[in-house]
Amino acid sequence: MRAMVLEKPGQPLRLRDVQKPKPGRGELLVRIAACAVCRTDLHVVDGELPEPKLPLIPGHQIVGRVEQIGEQADPKFQIGDRVGVPWLGWTDGECAYCRSHRENLCDNARFTGYTIDGGYAEYAVADARFCFQLPDAYGDVEAAPLLCAGLIGYRCYRKTGEARRLGIYGFGNAAHLIAQIALHEGRELFVFTRPGDKAAQESARKAGVRWAGGSDQLPPDKLDAAIVFASVGALVPAALRALAKGGIVVCGGIHMSDIPSFPYADLWEERVITSVANLTRRDGEEFFAIAPRVPVKTQTEIFPLENANIALDRFRSGALSATAVLTLGRT
Ligand SMILES: [Zn+2]
Ligand SMILES: [Zn+2]
């Protein structure tokens, strides 16, 4: 099968003809229709995340159809069914985290497109227990960005609890999706973009947010919560300064530049800083139930598989205006 392969971090992916995988015990062989590109893919390719599997097929927002079913696979899927394969690819089910409903923190977790081969290819194998049924309302390309930007964004959003005034730093893929749910649920949104990025601020205002400005500005009201989607550590103390008492800053990225020091007074009065790591299957089930009701709409830009490096370069340089989705030419 054709696959875009990372042989060494820091180098472009190479188009390779590799062995089509076989589904092992509990696994599905998925014929891939689409795989969305996530910022985490960039971190993996650029060598910012430690110890990826090498050589590696990246990609963890996979939409495809079941072509073959391994022994003893979860019977919820039949041959021909459409499935979504997310970042969380496998957990041991036994560690203290798994046994306390925190499988996202599993000590031995494996991740699609990082420690197991992912979706920049014609086929992938995936543990059936971690695959999702996708809402029929979405086409294959449209559904792909929901699998990470949607799921991780949703986990960040849930961590903000009942926050009425919600700030979002970095208005990228995840923010676009989560803003739709937050507005649907009646939250007041405050969006922070790169200073001077008038176009992004205007697009946020058009989406119905209460206020949009630069990340160097303070919002007109104190915030009950803020989500930092941008991978810029300096935004954490900035977001903290915008919070009301008892507010929370949720860091949504897997990688961030260092966070500069800040006065204790900015954290005082029970303000909280937390991060979101990975996802649980429950996050996915909740999100895929809510998304078609809002309905959450995705914006995508299609690239053929062979152009994965172009998609990654454009993502890195900020030249994408929608989520890049790699397709296999048969959606
Ligand atoms: Zn575990
Ligand atoms: Zn991702």
CSV table of C-alpha atoms and ligand atoms in Angstrom, one decimal:
chain,number,residue,atom,x,y,z
A,1,MET,CA,0.0,0.0,0.0
A,2,ARG,CA,1.0,3.6,-0.4
A,3,ALA,CA,2.0,5.4,2.8
A,4,MET,CA,3.7,8.7,3.7
A,5,VAL,CA,6.4,7.6,6.1
A,6,LEU,CA,8.5,9.5,8.7
A,7,GLU,CA,11.9,7.9,8.7
A,8,LYS,CA,13.7,10.5,10.9
A,9,PRO,CA,12.2,13.5,12.7
A,10,GLY,CA,13.0,16.8,11.1
A,11,GLN,CA,12.9,15.4,7.6
A,12,PRO,CA,10.1,15.5,5.1
A,13,LEU,CA,7.8,12.4,4.9
A,14,ARG,CA,8.6,10.0,2.1
A,15,LEU,CA,6.1,8.3,-0.1
A,16,ARG,CA,6.7,4.5,0.3
A,17,ASP,CA,5.2,1.3,-0.9
A,18,VAL,CA,4.9,-0.6,2.4
A,19,GLN,CA,3.3,-3.9,3.5
A,20,LYS,CA,-0.5,-3.7,4.0
A,21,PRO,CA,-1.0,-4.4,7.7
A,22,LYS,CA,-2.9,-7.4,9.0
A,23,PRO,CA,-5.4,-7.1,11.8
A,24,GLY,CA,-4.3,-8.8,14.9
A,25,ARG,CA,-6.4,-10.0,17.8
A,26,GLY,CA,-9.1,-7.4,18.6
A,27,GLU,CA,-8.1,-5.2,15.6
A,28,LEU,CA,-9.8,-3.9,12.5
A,29,LEU,CA,-8.2,-3.4,9.2
A,30,VAL,CA,-9.5,0.0,8.0
A,31,ARG,CA,-9.5,1.1,4.4
A,32,ILE,CA,-8.8,4.8,4.8
A,33,ALA,CA,-10.9,7.4,3.1
A,34,ALA,CA,-9.6,10.6,4.8
A,35,CYS,CA,-7.2,11.6,7.5
A,36,ALA,CA,-7.1,15.1,8.9
A,37,VAL,CA,-3.8,16.8,9.8
A,38,CYS,CA,-3.4,17.9,13.4
A,39,ARG,CA,-0.8,20.2,15.0
A,40,THR,CA,0.4,17.2,16.9
A,41,ASP,CA,1.5,15.6,13.6
A,42,LEU,CA,3.7,18.7,13.1
A,43,HIS,CA,5.2,18.2,16.6
A,44,VAL,CA,5.9,14.6,15.8
A,45,VAL,CA,7.4,15.3,12.4
A,46,ASP,CA,9.5,18.2,13.7
A,47,GLY,CA,10.9,16.0,16.5
A,48,GLU,CA,9.2,18.0,19.4
A,49,LEU,CA,7.7,14.9,20.9
A,50,PRO,CA,10.0,12.2,22.4
A,51,GLU,CA,10.5,8.7,21.0
A,52,PRO,CA,8.1,8.2,18.2
A,53,LYS,CA,7.9,4.8,16.6
A,54,LEU,CA,10.3,4.9,13.6
A,55,PRO,CA,9.7,4.5,10.8
A,56,LEU,CA,6.3,5.9,11.4
A,57,ILE,CA,3.1,6.5,9.4
A,58,PRO,CA,1.7,9.7,11.1
A,59,GLY,CA,-2.0,10.7,11.3
A,60,HIS,CA,-4.6,10.2,14.0
A,61,GLN,CA,-7.9,11.6,12.6
A,62,ILE,CA,-8.8,8.7,10.4
A,63,VAL,CA,-12.1,8.0,8.7
A,64,GLY,CA,-12.4,4.7,6.8
A,65,ARG,CA,-14.3,1.5,6.4
A,66,VAL,CA,-13.8,-1.9,8.0
A,67,GLU,CA,-12.3,-4.3,5.5
A,68,GLN,CA,-11.3,-7.1,7.7
A,69,ILE,CA,-11.9,-8.0,11.4
A,70,GLY,CA,-9.3,-9.7,13.6
A,71,GLU,CA,-10.1,-12.5,16.1
A,72,GLN,CA,-12.1,-11.5,19.1
A,73,ALA,CA,-12.6,-7.9,18.0
A,74,ASP,CA,-15.3,-5.9,19.7
A,75,PRO,CA,-18.5,-7.0,17.8
A,76,LYS,CA,-19.8,-3.4,17.5
A,77,PHE,CA,-18.3,-3.2,14.0
A,78,GLN,CA,-19.1,-5.2,10.9
A,79,ILE,CA,-17.3,-5.4,7.6
A,80,GLY,CA,-18.1,-2.3,5.5
A,81,ASP,CA,-19.0,-0.1,8.6
A,82,ARG,CA,-17.6,3.4,8.7
A,83,VAL,CA,-15.2,4.0,11.6
A,84,GLY,CA,-13.3,6.8,13.1
A,85,VAL,CA,-9.8,6.1,14.5
A,86,PRO,CA,-8.6,8.7,17.1
A,87,TRP,CA,-5.3,9.5,18.9
A,88,LEU,CA,-5.9,7.1,21.8
A,89,GLY,CA,-5.1,3.8,20.2
A,90,TRP,CA,-4.7,1.4,23.1
A,91,THR,CA,-4.6,1.3,26.9
A,92,ASP,CA,-3.8,-1.6,29.3
A,93,GLY,CA,-7.1,-1.4,31.1
A,94,GLU,CA,-5.3,-2.3,34.3
A,95,CYS,CA,-3.2,0.5,35.7
A,96,ALA,CA,-4.5,2.8,38.4
A,97,TYR,CA,-5.5,5.5,35.9
A,98,CYS,CA,-7.5,3.0,33.7
A,99,ARG,CA,-9.2,1.7,36.8
A,100,SER,CA,-10.3,5.2,37.9
A,101,HIS,CA,-11.9,6.3,34.6
A,102,ARG,CA,-8.8,8.2,33.5
A,103,GLU,CA,-7.6,6.0,30.6
A,104,ASN,CA,-6.3,9.2,28.9
A,105,LEU,CA,-3.5,9.0,31.5
A,106,CYS,CA,-2.8,5.3,31.1
A,107,ASP,CA,0.8,4.4,32.0
A,108,ASN,CA,1.1,2.2,29.0
A,109,ALA,CA,-1.1,4.0,26.4
A,110,ARG,CA,-0.3,3.8,22.8
A,111,PHE,CA,-1.1,6.6,20.4
A,112,THR,CA,-2.2,6.5,16.7
A,113,GLY,CA,0.3,8.1,14.4
A,114,TYR,CA,2.9,8.4,17.2
A,115,THR,CA,3.7,5.1,18.9
A,116,ILE,CA,1.6,3.0,16.4
A,117,ASP,CA,1.2,3.6,12.7
A,118,GLY,CA,-1.5,6.0,11.7
A,119,GLY,CA,-3.6,7.3,8.8
A,120,TYR,CA,-1.3,8.9,6.2
A,121,ALA,CA,-1.7,5.7,4.2
A,122,GLU,CA,-4.2,3.5,2.3
A,123,TYR,CA,-4.9,1.2,5.2
A,124,ALA,CA,-4.4,1.1,9.0
A,125,VAL,CA,-5.1,-1.4,11.7
A,126,ALA,CA,-6.8,-0.2,14.9
A,127,ASP,CA,-8.0,-1.8,18.1
A,128,ALA,CA,-11.8,-2.0,17.6
A,129,ARG,CA,-12.5,-0.9,21.2
A,130,PHE,CA,-11.0,2.5,20.6
A,131,CYS,CA,-12.7,3.2,17.3
A,132,PHE,CA,-15.8,5.4,17.1
A,133,GLN,CA,-19.0,5.2,15.1
A,134,LEU,CA,-19.3,8.5,13.3
A,135,PRO,CA,-22.6,10.5,12.9
A,136,ASP,CA,-24.2,9.9,9.5
A,137,ALA,CA,-24.7,13.7,9.1
A,138,TYR,CA,-21.0,14.1,8.3
A,139,GLY,CA,-19.2,13.1,5.1
A,140,ASP,CA,-15.8,11.4,5.4
A,141,VAL,CA,-13.8,14.5,4.8
A,142,GLU,CA,-16.0,16.6,7.1
A,143,ALA,CA,-15.8,14.1,9.9
A,144,ALA,CA,-12.1,13.7,10.0
A,145,PRO,CA,-11.2,17.0,11.9
A,146,LEU,CA,-13.7,16.0,14.6
A,147,LEU,CA,-11.5,13.1,15.6
A,148,CYS,CA,-8.9,15.2,17.4
A,149,ALA,CA,-9.5,18.9,17.1
A,150,GLY,CA,-13.1,18.1,18.1
A,151,LEU,CA,-12.4,15.5,20.8
A,152,ILE,CA,-9.5,17.2,22.5
A,153,GLY,CA,-11.2,20.5,22.2
A,154,TYR,CA,-14.3,19.1,23.8
A,155,ARG,CA,-12.3,17.7,26.7
A,156,CYS,CA,-10.8,21.2,27.2
A,157,TYR,CA,-14.2,22.7,27.1
A,158,ARG,CA,-15.6,20.2,29.6
A,159,LYS,CA,-12.8,21.2,32.0
A,160,THR,CA,-14.1,24.8,32.0
A,161,GLY,CA,-17.2,23.5,33.9
A,162,GLU,CA,-20.1,26.0,33.9
A,163,ALA,CA,-17.9,29.0,33.0
A,164,ARG,CA,-20.2,31.7,31.6
A,165,ARG,CA,-17.4,33.9,30.3
A,166,LEU,CA,-15.0,31.8,28.3
A,167,GLY,CA,-11.8,33.0,26.8
A,168,ILE,CA,-10.1,31.2,23.9
A,169,TYR,CA,-6.4,31.9,23.1
A,170,GLY,CA,-5.6,30.8,19.5
A,171,PHE,CA,-8.5,30.5,17.1
A,172,GLY,CA,-7.4,27.5,15.1
A,173,ASN,CA,-9.0,24.2,14.3
A,174,ALA,CA,-10.0,23.0,17.8
A,175,ALA,CA,-11.2,26.5,18.8
A,176,HIS,CA,-13.4,26.8,15.7
A,177,LEU,CA,-15.2,23.6,16.6
A,178,ILE,CA,-15.5,24.2,20.3
A,179,ALA,CA,-16.7,27.8,19.9
A,180,GLN,CA,-19.7,26.4,18.1
A,181,ILE,CA,-20.7,24.2,21.0
A,182,ALA,CA,-19.9,26.9,23.6
A,183,LEU,CA,-22.1,29.4,21.7
A,184,HIS,CA,-24.8,26.8,21.3
A,185,GLU,CA,-24.8,26.3,25.1
A,186,GLY,CA,-25.1,30.0,25.7
A,187,ARG,CA,-21.6,30.8,26.8
A,188,GLU,CA,-20.1,34.3,26.2
A,189,LEU,CA,-16.9,33.9,24.2
A,190,PHE,CA,-13.8,36.1,24.2
A,191,VAL,CA,-11.3,35.2,21.5
A,192,PHE,CA,-7.6,36.2,21.6
A,193,THR,CA,-5.6,36.1,18.3
A,194,ARG,CA,-2.1,37.1,17.5
A,195,PRO,CA,-1.8,40.8,18.1
A,196,GLY,CA,-2.9,42.7,15.1
A,197,ASP,CA,-4.5,39.8,13.3
A,198,LYS,CA,-7.6,41.8,12.3
A,199,ALA,CA,-8.8,39.1,9.8
A,200,ALA,CA,-8.9,36.4,12.5
A,201,GLN,CA,-10.6,38.8,14.9
A,202,GLU,CA,-13.2,39.7,12.3
A,203,SER,CA,-13.9,36.1,11.5
A,204,ALA,CA,-14.4,35.3,15.3
A,205,ARG,CA,-16.8,38.3,15.6
A,206,LYS,CA,-18.8,37.0,12.6
A,207,ALA,CA,-19.1,33.6,14.4
A,208,GLY,CA,-20.9,35.4,17.2
A,209,VAL,CA,-18.3,35.8,19.9
A,210,ARG,CA,-18.8,38.7,22.3
A,211,TRP,CA,-15.3,40.1,22.0
A,212,ALA,CA,-12.2,39.5,19.8
A,213,GLY,CA,-8.8,41.1,20.3
A,214,GLY,CA,-5.1,40.5,20.5
A,215,SER,CA,-3.5,38.2,23.1
A,216,ASP,CA,-1.7,41.3,24.4
A,217,GLN,CA,-5.0,42.8,25.4
A,218,LEU,CA,-7.2,42.3,28.4
A,219,PRO,CA,-10.9,41.4,27.8
A,220,PRO,CA,-13.6,43.9,28.8
A,221,ASP,CA,-14.8,41.5,31.5
A,222,LYS,CA,-13.0,39.1,33.7
A,223,LEU,CA,-13.2,35.5,32.5
A,224,ASP,CA,-14.5,32.5,34.4
A,225,ALA,CA,-12.2,30.2,32.3
A,226,ALA,CA,-9.8,30.3,29.4
A,227,ILE,CA,-8.6,27.6,27.0
A,228,VAL,CA,-5.1,28.1,25.5
A,229,PHE,CA,-4.9,26.2,22.2
A,230,ALA,CA,-1.9,28.1,20.9
A,231,SER,CA,1.5,26.4,21.8
A,232,VAL,CA,2.9,29.6,23.2
A,233,GLY,CA,3.8,29.4,26.9
A,234,ALA,CA,3.6,33.2,27.4
A,235,LEU,CA,-0.1,33.0,26.9
A,236,VAL,CA,-0.6,31.1,30.2
A,237,PRO,CA,0.2,34.0,32.5
A,238,ALA,CA,-1.6,36.3,30.1
A,239,ALA,CA,-4.7,34.2,30.4
A,240,LEU,CA,-4.3,34.0,34.2
A,241,ARG,CA,-4.3,37.8,34.4
A,242,ALA,CA,-7.7,37.8,32.5
A,243,LEU,CA,-9.4,35.5,35.0
A,244,ALA,CA,-11.9,36.2,37.7
A,245,LYS,CA,-11.4,34.7,41.1
A,246,GLY,CA,-11.6,30.9,41.1
A,247,GLY,CA,-11.1,30.8,37.3
A,248,ILE,CA,-9.3,28.1,35.4
A,249,VAL,CA,-6.8,28.2,32.5
A,250,VAL,CA,-6.9,25.0,30.5
A,251,CYS,CA,-3.9,24.3,28.2
A,252,GLY,CA,-5.1,22.2,25.3
A,253,GLY,CA,-1.8,21.4,23.5
A,254,ILE,CA,0.5,18.4,23.7
A,255,HIS,CA,3.5,20.7,23.4
A,256,MET,CA,4.1,24.3,24.4
A,257,SER,CA,7.1,26.7,24.7
A,258,ASP,CA,8.2,27.4,28.3
A,259,ILE,CA,5.9,29.3,30.5
A,260,PRO,CA,7.5,32.5,31.8
A,261,SER,CA,7.4,33.2,35.6
A,262,PHE,CA,4.6,35.4,37.0
A,263,PRO,CA,3.7,36.9,40.4
A,264,TYR,CA,1.9,34.6,42.8
A,265,ALA,CA,-0.8,37.3,43.1
A,266,ASP,CA,-2.0,36.3,39.6
A,267,LEU,CA,-2.7,32.7,40.8
A,268,TRP,CA,-4.0,33.7,44.2
A,269,GLU,CA,-7.7,33.5,44.9
A,270,GLU,CA,-8.0,29.9,43.8
A,271,ARG,CA,-7.2,30.4,40.2
A,272,VAL,CA,-6.1,27.1,38.5
A,273,ILE,CA,-3.8,26.1,35.7
A,274,THR,CA,-4.3,22.7,34.2
A,275,SER,CA,-3.5,20.8,31.0
A,276,VAL,CA,-5.5,18.3,28.9
A,277,ALA,CA,-3.8,15.1,27.9
A,278,ASN,CA,-5.2,12.8,25.3
A,279,LEU,CA,-8.9,11.7,25.4
A,280,THR,CA,-11.1,9.0,26.9
A,281,ARG,CA,-13.6,7.0,24.9
A,282,ARG,CA,-16.3,8.6,26.9
A,283,ASP,CA,-15.2,12.1,25.6
A,284,GLY,CA,-15.7,10.8,22.1
A,285,GLU,CA,-19.1,9.3,22.8
A,286,GLU,CA,-20.3,12.5,24.3
A,287,PHE,CA,-18.8,14.7,21.6
A,288,PHE,CA,-20.2,12.6,18.7
A,289,ALA,CA,-23.6,12.8,20.3
A,290,ILE,CA,-23.5,16.6,20.7
A,291,ALA,CA,-21.7,17.5,17.4
A,292,PRO,CA,-24.6,16.8,15.0
A,293,ARG,CA,-27.1,18.5,17.3
A,294,VAL,CA,-25.3,21.9,17.3
A,295,PRO,CA,-24.5,21.1,14.4
A,296,VAL,CA,-20.7,21.6,14.6
A,297,LYS,CA,-19.4,22.4,11.1
A,298,THR,CA,-15.9,21.7,10.0
A,299,GLN,CA,-14.0,23.6,7.3
A,300,THR,CA,-11.5,21.6,5.4
A,301,GLU,CA,-8.9,21.9,2.7
A,302,ILE,CA,-8.3,18.7,0.8
A,303,PHE,CA,-4.8,17.4,-0.2
A,304,PRO,CA,-4.1,14.1,-1.9
A,305,LEU,CA,-2.0,11.7,0.3
A,306,GLU,CA,1.1,12.3,-1.7
A,307,ASN,CA,0.9,16.0,-0.8
A,308,ALA,CA,1.1,15.5,2.9
A,309,ASN,CA,4.4,17.5,3.1
A,310,ILE,CA,2.8,20.4,1.4
A,311,ALA,CA,-0.1,20.3,3.9
A,312,LEU,CA,2.3,20.1,6.8
A,313,ASP,CA,4.4,23.0,5.5
A,314,ARG,CA,1.4,25.2,5.0
A,315,PHE,CA,0.1,24.3,8.5
A,316,ARG,CA,3.6,25.2,10.0
A,317,SER,CA,3.7,28.5,8.2
A,318,GLY,CA,0.1,29.5,9.1
A,319,ALA,CA,-0.9,29.4,5.5
A,320,LEU,CA,-3.9,27.1,6.0
A,321,SER,CA,-7.3,28.7,6.4
A,322,ALA,CA,-9.1,25.4,7.2
A,323,THR,CA,-8.2,22.0,8.5
A,324,ALA,CA,-6.0,20.1,6.0
A,325,VAL,CA,-7.4,16.6,5.2
A,326,LEU,CA,-5.5,14.0,3.3
A,327,THR,CA,-7.7,11.9,1.0
A,328,LEU,CA,-7.2,8.7,-0.8
A,329,GLY,CA,-9.0,9.7,-3.9
A,330,ARG,CA,-12.1,7.6,-3.3
A,331,THR,CA,-14.3,9.6,-0.9
B,1,ZN,ZN,-3.8,1.9,32.0
B,2,ZN,ZN,-4.5,15.7,17.2
